[in-house]
């Protein structure tokens, strides 16, 4: 009994009382408030490499003061690398992470609701299913669609690929007979997913893209015909609604009609572009998305949620259930619910957090209007940036379809080297963060406007920064 009492006394430190909770919570909240209030003056990038001492950080038997912990995290982690909450982060495909979502996480973590199985928490599962159905309606899918809230676009794409594999009953010994069609700018997580789904030996056809970086349906059709004549079985077409390189949206309707004619599974990776469906411009641009069999959208991109928010939706919900549903003897206490599918029956996960609350809460607290406005604003800002940067003599690709502009400057001969030097110089300063890519062998800088905190002021500053570094570079070249 004494041993038990002693153990309980120590273990009870895991349950701080109201006052102790207030102390820890206040310290963390005060720190995050400071972080938020300093965002506009912080850099978007820093290569300080200050976190090395964390490698020597061990766990002691006694706990540490919360202020000392906060100090370590804030100085060794937060100031380093990309500041992904900053309105000056215009690299890759950012989103920012709205504040209200963090409260959803806080709430869901404290209640620790089990959102994997309907029986364990019917309300959490229903709320997530309702959220997914709302997204399915945005896409134009029927109410028989099903989906899953994932940790991001990569897992979401993998989930769609597994569903399609099971739905078309692909057998291991036949994999090499099947073909899949990707665009030249399809995100690499799709080919990675193929390997993870055991489909790595499938023939991957990369279809050519036009001057606007869109997949060319006529070439696609021809390739399918050639493959059929060669005895292959065309299995899946993956179109993009917003490529990572350029933000290109493939001709979704034309590809969809072809997929239907040929009875090929049609998947759309709309991880970046998906939530632009909340705008009129986006609706027009993504016209035909409803023809797809499956779609991926990333709330941590165009719905401005924090990292860890993805979604996959399958038009024929039953095929998702058939792909993932399983049972075990320890599940004998509950009957499966036929109306409200459990996430565990539609995904790779069993135990999962109540991920939906972080997405549902911001939509309820703010309403849809600010999300639509932010997306429309970003679309206009992208056009604004494109016009301004072009006017400053930079070479650009076509006007942005969504919110990415690719550009480079020309001076002398080795333009790839020159633009590499330009992005390096911009990143070293860190005021803004931009990334780069290579398009048909040409090195280009890309600027993606998607953080909800990016407004005209931030874009104007970005233009000034780019111009300043370009002029500096030209001066060093002339002086040399
Ligand atoms: C078009 C596209 N698809 C898929 C992904 C992968 O998503 P995640 O990073 O959430 O796994 C990305 C990531 O940027 C993307 O831009």
CSV table of C-alpha atoms and ligand atoms in Angstrom, one decimal:
chain,number,residue,atom,x,y,z
A,1,UNK,CA,0.0,0.0,0.0
A,2,UNK,CA,2.9,2.4,0.8
A,3,UNK,CA,4.4,1.7,-2.5
A,4,UNK,CA,1.1,2.5,-4.3
A,5,UNK,CA,0.7,5.7,-2.3
A,6,UNK,CA,4.2,6.8,-3.2
A,7,UNK,CA,3.8,5.9,-6.9
A,8,UNK,CA,0.4,7.7,-7.0
A,9,UNK,CA,1.9,10.8,-5.4
A,10,UNK,CA,4.6,11.0,-8.1
A,11,UNK,CA,2.2,10.1,-10.9
A,12,UNK,CA,-0.3,12.7,-9.9
A,13,UNK,CA,2.1,15.3,-11.2
A,14,UNK,CA,0.5,14.4,-14.5
A,15,UNK,CA,-2.7,16.0,-13.3
A,16,UNK,CA,-1.9,19.6,-12.4
A,17,UNK,CA,-4.6,21.3,-10.3
A,18,UNK,CA,-6.5,24.4,-11.6
A,19,UNK,CA,-3.9,26.8,-10.3
A,20,UNK,CA,-1.0,24.8,-11.8
A,21,UNK,CA,-2.8,24.5,-15.1
A,22,UNK,CA,-3.3,28.3,-15.1
A,23,UNK,CA,0.4,28.8,-14.6
A,24,UNK,CA,1.6,26.6,-17.4
A,25,UNK,CA,-1.2,27.7,-19.7
A,26,UNK,CA,-0.6,31.4,-19.1
A,27,UNK,CA,3.1,31.0,-19.7
A,28,UNK,CA,2.4,29.3,-23.1
A,29,UNK,CA,-0.4,31.7,-24.1
A,30,UNK,CA,1.7,34.7,-23.2
A,31,UNK,CA,4.6,33.4,-25.2
A,32,UNK,CA,2.4,32.7,-28.3
A,33,UNK,CA,0.8,36.1,-27.9
A,34,UNK,CA,4.3,37.7,-28.0
A,35,UNK,CA,5.0,35.5,-31.1
A,36,UNK,CA,1.9,36.6,-32.9
A,37,UNK,CA,2.4,40.3,-32.0
A,38,UNK,CA,6.0,40.2,-33.3
A,39,UNK,CA,5.1,38.4,-36.6
A,40,UNK,CA,5.2,41.6,-38.7
A,41,UNK,CA,8.6,42.5,-37.6
A,42,UNK,CA,10.2,39.1,-37.7
A,43,UNK,CA,12.0,37.7,-40.7
A,44,UNK,CA,10.4,35.0,-42.8
A,45,UNK,CA,13.6,33.0,-42.9
A,46,UNK,CA,16.8,32.5,-40.9
A,47,UNK,CA,19.5,30.0,-41.2
A,48,UNK,CA,20.8,30.3,-37.7
A,49,UNK,CA,21.2,26.7,-37.0
A,50,UNK,CA,20.7,27.3,-33.3
A,51,UNK,CA,19.1,24.0,-32.4
A,52,UNK,CA,22.2,21.9,-32.2
A,53,UNK,CA,22.3,22.2,-28.4
A,54,UNK,CA,18.9,20.5,-28.3
A,55,UNK,CA,20.7,17.3,-29.3
A,56,UNK,CA,22.3,17.3,-25.8
A,57,UNK,CA,18.9,17.9,-24.2
A,58,UNK,CA,18.0,14.9,-22.1
A,59,UNK,CA,14.9,14.1,-20.0
A,60,UNK,CA,15.5,14.3,-16.3
A,61,UNK,CA,13.5,12.5,-13.6
A,62,UNK,CA,12.4,15.9,-12.3
A,63,UNK,CA,10.4,18.2,-14.5
A,64,UNK,CA,11.7,21.6,-15.7
A,65,UNK,CA,10.3,25.1,-15.1
A,66,UNK,CA,7.9,26.0,-18.0
A,67,UNK,CA,9.6,29.4,-18.6
A,68,UNK,CA,13.0,27.8,-19.1
A,69,UNK,CA,11.4,25.3,-21.5
A,70,UNK,CA,9.7,28.2,-23.4
A,71,UNK,CA,12.9,30.1,-23.6
A,72,UNK,CA,14.7,27.1,-25.2
A,73,UNK,CA,12.0,26.5,-27.8
A,74,UNK,CA,11.7,30.2,-28.6
A,75,UNK,CA,15.4,30.8,-29.1
A,76,UNK,CA,16.5,27.5,-30.5
A,77,UNK,CA,13.5,26.5,-32.6
A,78,UNK,CA,11.2,29.3,-33.4
A,79,UNK,CA,13.7,31.7,-34.9
A,80,UNK,CA,15.3,29.2,-37.1
A,81,UNK,CA,14.3,28.1,-40.7
A,82,UNK,CA,11.1,29.2,-42.4
A,83,UNK,CA,8.7,31.2,-40.4
A,84,UNK,CA,5.6,29.5,-41.8
A,85,UNK,CA,3.2,31.7,-39.9
A,86,UNK,CA,4.6,34.9,-41.5
A,87,UNK,CA,2.8,36.9,-44.2
A,88,UNK,CA,6.2,37.2,-45.8
A,89,UNK,CA,6.5,33.4,-46.3
A,90,UNK,CA,5.8,33.1,-50.1
A,91,UNK,CA,7.8,29.9,-50.7
A,92,UNK,CA,6.5,26.5,-51.7
A,93,UNK,CA,2.7,26.3,-50.9
A,94,UNK,CA,2.1,28.0,-47.6
A,95,UNK,CA,-1.1,28.7,-45.7
A,96,UNK,CA,-0.3,30.4,-42.4
A,97,UNK,CA,-2.4,28.6,-39.8
A,98,UNK,CA,-5.4,30.6,-38.5
A,99,UNK,CA,-5.4,31.2,-34.7
A,100,UNK,CA,-8.9,29.8,-34.1
A,101,UNK,CA,-7.8,26.4,-35.4
A,102,UNK,CA,-5.2,26.1,-32.6
A,103,UNK,CA,-8.1,26.4,-30.1
A,104,UNK,CA,-9.8,23.5,-31.8
A,105,UNK,CA,-6.6,21.4,-31.3
A,106,UNK,CA,-6.4,22.6,-27.7
A,107,UNK,CA,-10.0,21.6,-27.1
A,108,UNK,CA,-9.7,18.3,-28.9
A,109,UNK,CA,-6.5,17.4,-27.0
A,110,UNK,CA,-8.0,18.1,-23.6
A,111,UNK,CA,-11.2,16.2,-24.2
A,112,UNK,CA,-9.1,13.5,-26.0
A,113,UNK,CA,-12.1,12.4,-28.0
A,114,UNK,CA,-11.5,9.2,-29.9
A,115,UNK,CA,-12.6,10.1,-33.5
A,116,UNK,CA,-11.6,6.9,-35.2
A,117,UNK,CA,-14.7,4.8,-34.6
A,118,UNK,CA,-18.4,5.9,-34.6
A,119,UNK,CA,-19.1,4.0,-31.4
A,120,UNK,CA,-16.3,5.7,-29.5
A,121,UNK,CA,-17.6,9.2,-30.2
A,122,UNK,CA,-20.6,9.4,-32.5
A,123,UNK,CA,-20.6,13.2,-32.4
A,124,UNK,CA,-16.9,13.7,-33.4
A,125,UNK,CA,-17.3,11.2,-36.3
A,126,UNK,CA,-20.5,12.9,-37.4
A,127,UNK,CA,-19.0,16.3,-37.3
A,128,UNK,CA,-16.0,15.2,-39.4
A,129,UNK,CA,-18.3,13.4,-41.9
A,130,UNK,CA,-20.4,16.6,-42.2
A,131,UNK,CA,-17.3,18.6,-42.8
A,132,UNK,CA,-16.1,16.2,-45.5
A,133,UNK,CA,-19.6,16.2,-47.0
A,134,UNK,CA,-19.4,20.1,-47.2
A,135,UNK,CA,-16.1,19.8,-49.0
A,136,UNK,CA,-17.6,17.1,-51.3
A,137,UNK,CA,-20.5,19.5,-52.1
A,138,UNK,CA,-17.9,22.2,-53.0
A,139,UNK,CA,-16.4,19.7,-55.5
A,140,UNK,CA,-19.8,18.8,-56.9
A,141,UNK,CA,-19.9,15.2,-55.7
A,142,UNK,CA,-23.1,13.4,-54.7
A,143,UNK,CA,-24.0,12.8,-51.1
A,144,UNK,CA,-22.8,9.2,-51.4
A,145,UNK,CA,-19.2,10.5,-51.4
A,146,UNK,CA,-17.0,9.6,-48.4
A,147,UNK,CA,-13.7,10.9,-47.3
A,148,UNK,CA,-11.2,11.2,-44.6
A,149,UNK,CA,-9.4,14.0,-42.8
A,150,UNK,CA,-5.7,13.2,-43.1
A,151,UNK,CA,-2.5,14.7,-41.8
A,152,UNK,CA,-1.8,16.2,-45.3
A,153,UNK,CA,-1.9,15.9,-49.0
A,154,UNK,CA,0.7,13.0,-49.3
A,155,UNK,CA,-1.3,10.7,-47.1
A,156,UNK,CA,-4.5,11.8,-48.8
A,157,UNK,CA,-3.1,11.0,-52.3
A,158,UNK,CA,-1.9,7.6,-51.0
A,159,UNK,CA,-5.4,6.9,-49.6
A,160,UNK,CA,-7.0,7.7,-53.0
A,161,UNK,CA,-4.5,5.5,-54.8
A,162,UNK,CA,-5.2,2.5,-52.5
A,163,UNK,CA,-8.9,3.0,-52.9
A,164,UNK,CA,-8.6,3.0,-56.7
A,165,UNK,CA,-6.3,0.0,-56.6
A,166,UNK,CA,-8.8,-2.0,-54.5
A,167,UNK,CA,-11.8,-0.7,-56.5
A,168,UNK,CA,-10.3,-1.9,-59.8
A,169,UNK,CA,-9.1,-5.1,-58.1
A,170,UNK,CA,-5.5,-4.8,-59.2
A,171,UNK,CA,-3.5,-8.0,-58.5
A,172,UNK,CA,0.2,-8.0,-57.5
A,173,UNK,CA,1.2,-10.4,-60.4
A,174,UNK,CA,-0.5,-8.1,-63.0
A,175,UNK,CA,0.9,-4.7,-61.8
A,176,UNK,CA,3.3,-4.3,-64.7
A,177,UNK,CA,0.4,-4.6,-67.1
A,178,UNK,CA,-1.2,-1.4,-65.8
A,179,UNK,CA,-0.5,2.2,-66.7
A,180,UNK,CA,-0.9,5.5,-64.8
A,181,UNK,CA,-0.9,9.0,-66.4
A,182,UNK,CA,0.7,11.9,-64.6
A,183,UNK,CA,1.5,15.4,-65.7
A,184,UNK,CA,5.1,16.6,-65.9
A,185,UNK,CA,4.3,18.8,-62.9
A,186,UNK,CA,2.4,16.2,-60.8
A,187,UNK,CA,3.5,16.4,-57.2
A,188,UNK,CA,6.2,13.8,-56.3
A,189,UNK,CA,4.0,12.5,-53.5
A,190,UNK,CA,2.0,10.7,-56.2
A,191,UNK,CA,4.8,8.6,-57.5
A,192,UNK,CA,6.0,8.0,-53.9
A,193,UNK,CA,2.5,6.8,-53.0
A,194,UNK,CA,2.5,4.4,-55.9
A,195,UNK,CA,5.6,2.7,-54.4
A,196,UNK,CA,4.0,2.6,-51.0
A,197,UNK,CA,0.9,1.1,-52.4
A,198,UNK,CA,2.9,-1.7,-54.0
A,199,UNK,CA,2.4,-0.3,-57.5
A,200,UNK,CA,6.0,0.8,-58.1
A,201,UNK,CA,6.3,-1.6,-61.1
A,202,UNK,CA,3.4,0.0,-62.9
A,203,UNK,CA,4.2,1.9,-66.1
A,204,UNK,CA,4.1,5.6,-65.4
A,205,UNK,CA,3.5,7.9,-68.4
A,206,UNK,CA,4.4,11.5,-67.9
A,207,UNK,CA,2.1,13.5,-70.3
A,208,UNK,CA,3.5,16.6,-71.9
A,209,UNK,CA,2.3,20.1,-70.8
A,210,UNK,CA,1.5,23.2,-72.8
A,211,UNK,CA,3.0,26.7,-72.5
A,212,UNK,CA,0.7,27.3,-69.5
A,213,UNK,CA,2.0,24.1,-67.9
A,214,UNK,CA,-1.3,22.3,-68.3
A,215,UNK,CA,-1.5,18.6,-69.2
A,216,UNK,CA,-2.4,18.2,-72.9
A,217,UNK,CA,-5.5,16.0,-73.3
A,218,UNK,CA,-4.8,15.2,-76.9
A,219,UNK,CA,-1.4,13.8,-76.1
A,220,UNK,CA,-2.9,12.0,-73.2
A,221,UNK,CA,-5.6,10.4,-75.4
A,222,UNK,CA,-3.0,9.3,-78.0
A,223,UNK,CA,-0.7,7.8,-75.3
A,224,UNK,CA,-3.7,5.8,-73.9
A,225,UNK,CA,-4.5,4.5,-77.3
A,226,UNK,CA,-0.8,3.5,-77.9
A,227,UNK,CA,-0.7,1.8,-74.5
A,228,UNK,CA,-4.0,-0.1,-75.2
A,229,UNK,CA,-2.6,-1.3,-78.6
A,230,UNK,CA,0.5,-2.5,-76.8
A,231,UNK,CA,-1.6,-4.6,-74.4
A,232,UNK,CA,-1.4,-2.4,-71.3
A,233,UNK,CA,-4.4,-1.6,-69.2
A,234,UNK,CA,-4.8,2.1,-68.5
A,235,UNK,CA,-5.8,2.4,-64.8
A,236,UNK,CA,-5.5,5.9,-63.5
A,237,UNK,CA,-5.2,9.5,-64.7
A,238,UNK,CA,-3.9,12.1,-62.2
A,239,UNK,CA,-4.7,15.7,-63.0
A,240,UNK,CA,-3.6,18.6,-60.9
A,241,UNK,CA,-5.7,21.6,-59.8
A,242,UNK,CA,-2.8,23.8,-59.0
A,243,UNK,CA,0.7,22.3,-59.5
A,244,UNK,CA,3.4,23.1,-57.0
A,245,UNK,CA,5.7,24.4,-59.6
A,246,UNK,CA,3.5,27.0,-61.3
A,247,UNK,CA,0.0,26.7,-59.9
A,248,UNK,CA,-1.3,25.3,-63.3
A,249,UNK,CA,-4.7,23.8,-63.4
A,250,UNK,CA,-5.1,21.0,-65.9
A,251,UNK,CA,-8.1,21.0,-68.3
A,252,UNK,CA,-10.2,19.1,-65.8
A,253,UNK,CA,-13.3,18.6,-67.9
A,254,UNK,CA,-11.6,17.4,-71.0
A,255,UNK,CA,-9.5,15.0,-69.1
A,256,UNK,CA,-12.6,13.9,-67.1
A,257,UNK,CA,-14.6,13.2,-70.2
A,258,UNK,CA,-11.7,11.2,-71.7
A,259,UNK,CA,-11.4,9.2,-68.4
A,260,UNK,CA,-15.1,8.4,-68.5
A,261,UNK,CA,-15.0,7.3,-72.2
A,262,UNK,CA,-12.1,5.0,-71.4
A,263,UNK,CA,-13.4,3.9,-68.0
A,264,UNK,CA,-10.1,5.0,-66.3
A,265,UNK,CA,-10.1,6.0,-62.6
A,266,UNK,CA,-9.8,9.8,-62.6
A,267,UNK,CA,-8.0,11.4,-59.6
A,268,UNK,CA,-7.4,15.1,-59.1
A,269,UNK,CA,-4.7,16.4,-56.8
A,270,UNK,CA,-6.3,19.7,-55.7
A,271,UNK,CA,-4.1,19.9,-52.6
A,272,UNK,CA,-3.2,23.5,-53.4
A,273,UNK,CA,-6.1,24.7,-55.6
A,274,UNK,CA,-9.1,22.9,-54.0
A,275,UNK,CA,-10.4,25.5,-51.6
A,276,UNK,CA,-10.4,28.2,-54.4
A,277,UNK,CA,-13.7,26.5,-55.2
A,278,UNK,CA,-15.1,28.9,-52.5
A,279,UNK,CA,-14.5,31.8,-55.0
A,280,UNK,CA,-16.2,32.4,-58.4
A,281,UNK,CA,-12.9,32.6,-60.1
A,282,UNK,CA,-11.8,29.3,-58.6
A,283,UNK,CA,-15.1,27.6,-59.6
A,284,UNK,CA,-14.6,28.6,-63.2
A,285,UNK,CA,-10.9,27.6,-63.2
A,286,UNK,CA,-11.7,24.2,-61.6
A,287,UNK,CA,-14.7,23.5,-63.8
A,288,UNK,CA,-15.0,19.8,-64.4
A,289,UNK,CA,-13.5,18.7,-61.1
A,290,UNK,CA,-16.8,17.0,-60.3
A,291,UNK,CA,-16.1,14.4,-63.1
A,292,UNK,CA,-13.3,12.9,-61.0
A,293,UNK,CA,-13.6,9.7,-59.0
A,294,UNK,CA,-11.4,11.0,-56.2
A,295,UNK,CA,-9.9,14.3,-55.1
A,296,UNK,CA,-7.4,15.6,-52.6
A,297,UNK,CA,-7.6,19.0,-50.9
A,298,UNK,CA,-5.3,20.4,-48.3
A,299,UNK,CA,-6.9,22.7,-45.7
A,300,UNK,CA,-3.4,23.5,-44.5
A,301,UNK,CA,-2.9,25.2,-47.8
A,302,UNK,CA,-5.8,27.1,-49.3
A,303,UNK,CA,-8.0,26.9,-46.2
A,304,UNK,CA,-5.3,28.5,-44.1
A,305,UNK,CA,-5.4,25.8,-41.4
A,306,UNK,CA,-2.2,24.8,-39.4
A,307,UNK,CA,0.0,22.0,-40.7
A,308,UNK,CA,-1.5,18.5,-40.3
A,309,UNK,CA,-4.8,19.2,-42.2
A,310,UNK,CA,-5.5,17.3,-45.4
A,311,UNK,CA,-8.5,15.6,-46.9
A,312,UNK,CA,-9.3,12.9,-49.4
A,313,UNK,CA,-12.7,12.5,-50.9
A,314,UNK,CA,-13.9,9.5,-53.0
A,315,UNK,CA,-17.0,10.0,-55.1
A,316,UNK,CA,-18.3,6.4,-54.6
A,317,UNK,CA,-18.0,6.2,-50.8
A,318,UNK,CA,-18.6,2.5,-50.8
A,319,UNK,CA,-15.4,1.8,-52.7
A,320,UNK,CA,-13.5,3.6,-49.9
A,321,UNK,CA,-15.2,1.4,-47.3
A,322,UNK,CA,-14.4,-1.7,-49.3
A,323,UNK,CA,-10.8,-0.7,-49.5
A,324,UNK,CA,-10.2,0.0,-45.8
A,325,UNK,CA,-12.8,-1.6,-43.7
A,326,UNK,CA,-11.7,-4.5,-41.5
A,327,UNK,CA,-12.6,-6.0,-38.2
A,328,UNK,CA,-11.1,-7.7,-35.1
A,329,UNK,CA,-12.2,-9.8,-32.2
A,330,UNK,CA,-11.6,-6.9,-29.8
A,331,UNK,CA,-14.2,-4.9,-31.6
A,332,UNK,CA,-17.0,-7.2,-30.7
A,333,UNK,CA,-18.7,-4.7,-28.3
A,334,UNK,CA,-20.1,-2.5,-31.0
A,335,UNK,CA,-22.2,-2.9,-34.1
A,336,UNK,CA,-21.0,-1.2,-37.2
A,337,UNK,CA,-23.1,1.9,-38.1
A,338,UNK,CA,-24.2,1.7,-41.6
A,339,UNK,CA,-25.1,5.4,-42.0
A,340,UNK,CA,-22.2,7.1,-40.3
A,341,UNK,CA,-19.0,5.6,-41.6
A,342,UNK,CA,-16.1,5.5,-39.2
A,343,UNK,CA,-12.8,7.1,-40.2
A,344,UNK,CA,-11.1,3.7,-39.3
A,345,UNK,CA,-13.2,2.1,-42.0
A,346,UNK,CA,-12.1,4.7,-44.6
A,347,UNK,CA,-8.4,5.1,-43.9
A,348,UNK,CA,-5.1,3.7,-42.8
A,349,UNK,CA,-5.5,5.0,-39.2
A,350,UNK,CA,-7.3,3.4,-36.3
A,351,UNK,CA,-6.8,5.7,-33.3
A,352,UNK,CA,-7.0,9.2,-34.6
A,353,UNK,CA,-7.4,12.6,-33.0
A,354,UNK,CA,-10.5,14.7,-33.4
A,355,UNK,CA,-8.9,16.5,-36.3
A,356,UNK,CA,-12.1,17.9,-37.5
A,357,UNK,CA,-12.5,20.3,-34.6
A,358,UNK,CA,-9.5,22.4,-35.7
A,359,UNK,CA,-11.1,22.9,-39.2
A,360,UNK,CA,-14.7,23.1,-38.1
A,361,UNK,CA,-14.2,25.7,-35.3
A,362,UNK,CA,-12.6,28.4,-37.6
A,363,UNK,CA,-15.4,27.9,-40.2
A,364,UNK,CA,-18.0,28.3,-37.4
A,365,UNK,CA,-16.3,31.2,-35.5
A,366,UNK,CA,-15.5,33.4,-38.6
A,367,UNK,CA,-18.1,32.2,-41.1
A,368,UNK,CA,-17.2,31.5,-44.7
A,369,UNK,CA,-17.0,35.1,-45.9
A,370,UNK,CA,-13.5,35.9,-44.6
A,371,UNK,CA,-12.2,32.7,-46.2
A,372,UNK,CA,-13.7,33.6,-49.6
A,373,UNK,CA,-12.4,37.1,-49.3
A,374,UNK,CA,-8.9,36.0,-48.3
A,375,UNK,CA,-8.8,33.6,-51.3
A,376,UNK,CA,-10.1,36.3,-53.8
A,377,UNK,CA,-7.6,38.7,-52.3
A,378,UNK,CA,-4.7,36.3,-52.9
A,379,UNK,CA,-5.8,35.7,-56.5
A,380,UNK,CA,-5.8,39.5,-57.2
A,381,UNK,CA,-2.5,40.0,-55.3
A,382,UNK,CA,-0.9,37.3,-57.5
A,383,UNK,CA,-2.0,39.2,-60.7
A,384,UNK,CA,-0.8,42.4,-59.1
A,385,UNK,CA,2.6,40.9,-58.3
A,386,UNK,CA,2.9,39.4,-61.8
A,387,UNK,CA,2.2,42.8,-63.4
A,388,UNK,CA,4.6,44.7,-61.1
A,389,UNK,CA,7.5,42.2,-61.5
A,390,UNK,CA,7.1,42.1,-65.2
A,391,UNK,CA,7.1,45.9,-65.4
A,392,UNK,CA,10.4,45.8,-63.5
A,393,UNK,CA,12.0,43.9,-66.4
A,394,UNK,CA,11.9,40.4,-64.9
A,395,UNK,CA,11.1,37.6,-67.3
A,396,UNK,CA,7.9,35.8,-66.2
A,397,UNK,CA,5.9,32.8,-67.3
A,398,UNK,CA,2.2,33.2,-68.2
A,399,UNK,CA,0.0,35.2,-65.8
A,400,UNK,CA,-0.7,33.2,-62.6
A,401,UNK,CA,-3.7,30.8,-62.8
A,402,UNK,CA,-3.9,30.6,-59.0
A,403,UNK,CA,-1.4,32.5,-56.9
A,404,UNK,CA,2.1,31.4,-58.0
A,405,UNK,CA,4.3,33.5,-60.3
A,406,UNK,CA,7.5,32.2,-61.6
A,407,UNK,CA,10.2,34.7,-62.8
A,408,UNK,CA,13.8,35.3,-63.3
A,409,UNK,CA,16.1,38.1,-64.4
A,410,UNK,CA,18.5,38.2,-67.3
A,411,UNK,CA,21.9,39.9,-67.3
A,412,UNK,CA,24.8,38.4,-69.1
A,413,UNK,CA,24.9,34.8,-70.0
A,414,UNK,CA,24.5,32.2,-67.3
A,415,UNK,CA,21.0,33.0,-66.3
A,416,UNK,CA,20.5,29.8,-64.2
A,417,UNK,CA,23.6,30.7,-62.1
A,418,UNK,CA,22.5,34.3,-61.8
A,419,UNK,CA,19.0,33.5,-60.5
A,420,UNK,CA,20.4,30.9,-58.1
A,421,UNK,CA,22.5,33.7,-56.7
A,422,UNK,CA,19.5,36.0,-56.5
A,423,UNK,CA,17.4,33.5,-54.5
A,424,UNK,CA,20.3,32.7,-52.3
A,425,UNK,CA,20.8,36.4,-51.6
A,426,UNK,CA,17.1,36.9,-50.8
A,427,UNK,CA,17.0,33.9,-48.6
A,428,UNK,CA,20.1,34.9,-46.7
A,429,UNK,CA,18.6,38.3,-45.8
A,430,UNK,CA,15.4,36.4,-44.8
A,431,UNK,CA,13.0,39.4,-44.8
A,432,UNK,CA,10.8,37.4,-47.2
A,433,UNK,CA,11.0,33.8,-48.1
A,434,UNK,CA,10.8,32.6,-51.7
A,435,UNK,CA,11.7,29.2,-53.2
A,436,UNK,CA,12.7,28.2,-56.7
A,437,UNK,CA,12.1,25.4,-59.2
A,438,UNK,CA,13.3,24.2,-62.6
A,439,UNK,CA,11.0,24.3,-65.5
A,440,UNK,CA,12.2,22.5,-68.6
A,441,UNK,CA,15.8,22.9,-67.5
A,442,UNK,CA,15.4,26.6,-66.7
A,443,UNK,CA,16.0,27.8,-63.1
A,444,UNK,CA,13.1,30.1,-62.0
A,445,UNK,CA,12.2,31.8,-58.8
A,446,UNK,CA,8.7,31.2,-57.6
A,447,UNK,CA,6.5,33.4,-55.4
A,448,UNK,CA,3.4,31.8,-54.0
A,449,UNK,CA,0.9,34.1,-52.2
A,450,UNK,CA,-1.3,32.0,-49.9
A,451,UNK,CA,-0.6,32.9,-46.3
A,452,UNK,CA,-3.8,34.6,-45.0
A,453,UNK,CA,-1.5,37.2,-43.5
A,454,UNK,CA,-0.1,38.3,-46.9
A,455,UNK,CA,-1.8,41.5,-48.0
A,456,UNK,CA,-0.7,44.2,-50.5
A,457,UNK,CA,1.8,45.7,-48.0
A,458,UNK,CA,3.7,42.4,-47.8
A,459,UNK,CA,3.6,42.0,-51.6
A,460,UNK,CA,4.9,45.5,-52.1
A,461,UNK,CA,7.7,44.8,-49.6
A,462,UNK,CA,8.5,41.6,-51.4
A,463,UNK,CA,8.8,43.5,-54.7
A,464,UNK,CA,11.2,46.0,-53.1
A,465,UNK,CA,13.3,43.2,-51.6
A,466,UNK,CA,13.6,41.3,-54.9
A,467,UNK,CA,14.5,44.6,-56.8
A,468,UNK,CA,17.1,45.5,-54.1
A,469,UNK,CA,18.8,42.1,-54.4
A,470,UNK,CA,18.7,42.2,-58.2
A,471,UNK,CA,20.3,45.6,-58.3
A,472,UNK,CA,23.0,44.5,-55.8
A,473,UNK,CA,23.8,41.5,-57.9
A,474,UNK,CA,24.0,43.6,-61.1
A,475,UNK,CA,26.4,46.0,-59.3
A,476,UNK,CA,28.7,43.2,-58.2
A,477,UNK,CA,28.7,41.8,-61.7
A,478,UNK,CA,29.5,45.3,-63.2
A,479,UNK,CA,32.2,45.9,-60.5
A,480,UNK,CA,33.8,42.6,-61.1
B,1,LIG,C1,-0.1,20.0,-55.4
B,1,LIG,C2,0.4,19.3,-54.2
B,1,LIG,N1,0.1,18.0,-53.9
B,1,LIG,C3,0.4,17.3,-52.8
B,1,LIG,C4,1.2,18.0,-51.9
B,1,LIG,C5,1.7,17.2,-50.7
B,1,LIG,O1,1.0,17.6,-49.6
B,1,LIG,P1,1.5,17.5,-48.1
B,1,LIG,O2,2.8,18.3,-48.1
B,1,LIG,O3,0.4,18.1,-47.3
B,1,LIG,O4,1.8,16.1,-47.8
B,1,LIG,C6,1.7,19.3,-52.1
B,1,LIG,C7,2.5,20.0,-51.1
B,1,LIG,O5,2.9,21.1,-51.3
B,1,LIG,C8,1.2,20.0,-53.2
B,1,LIG,O6,1.5,21.2,-53.5
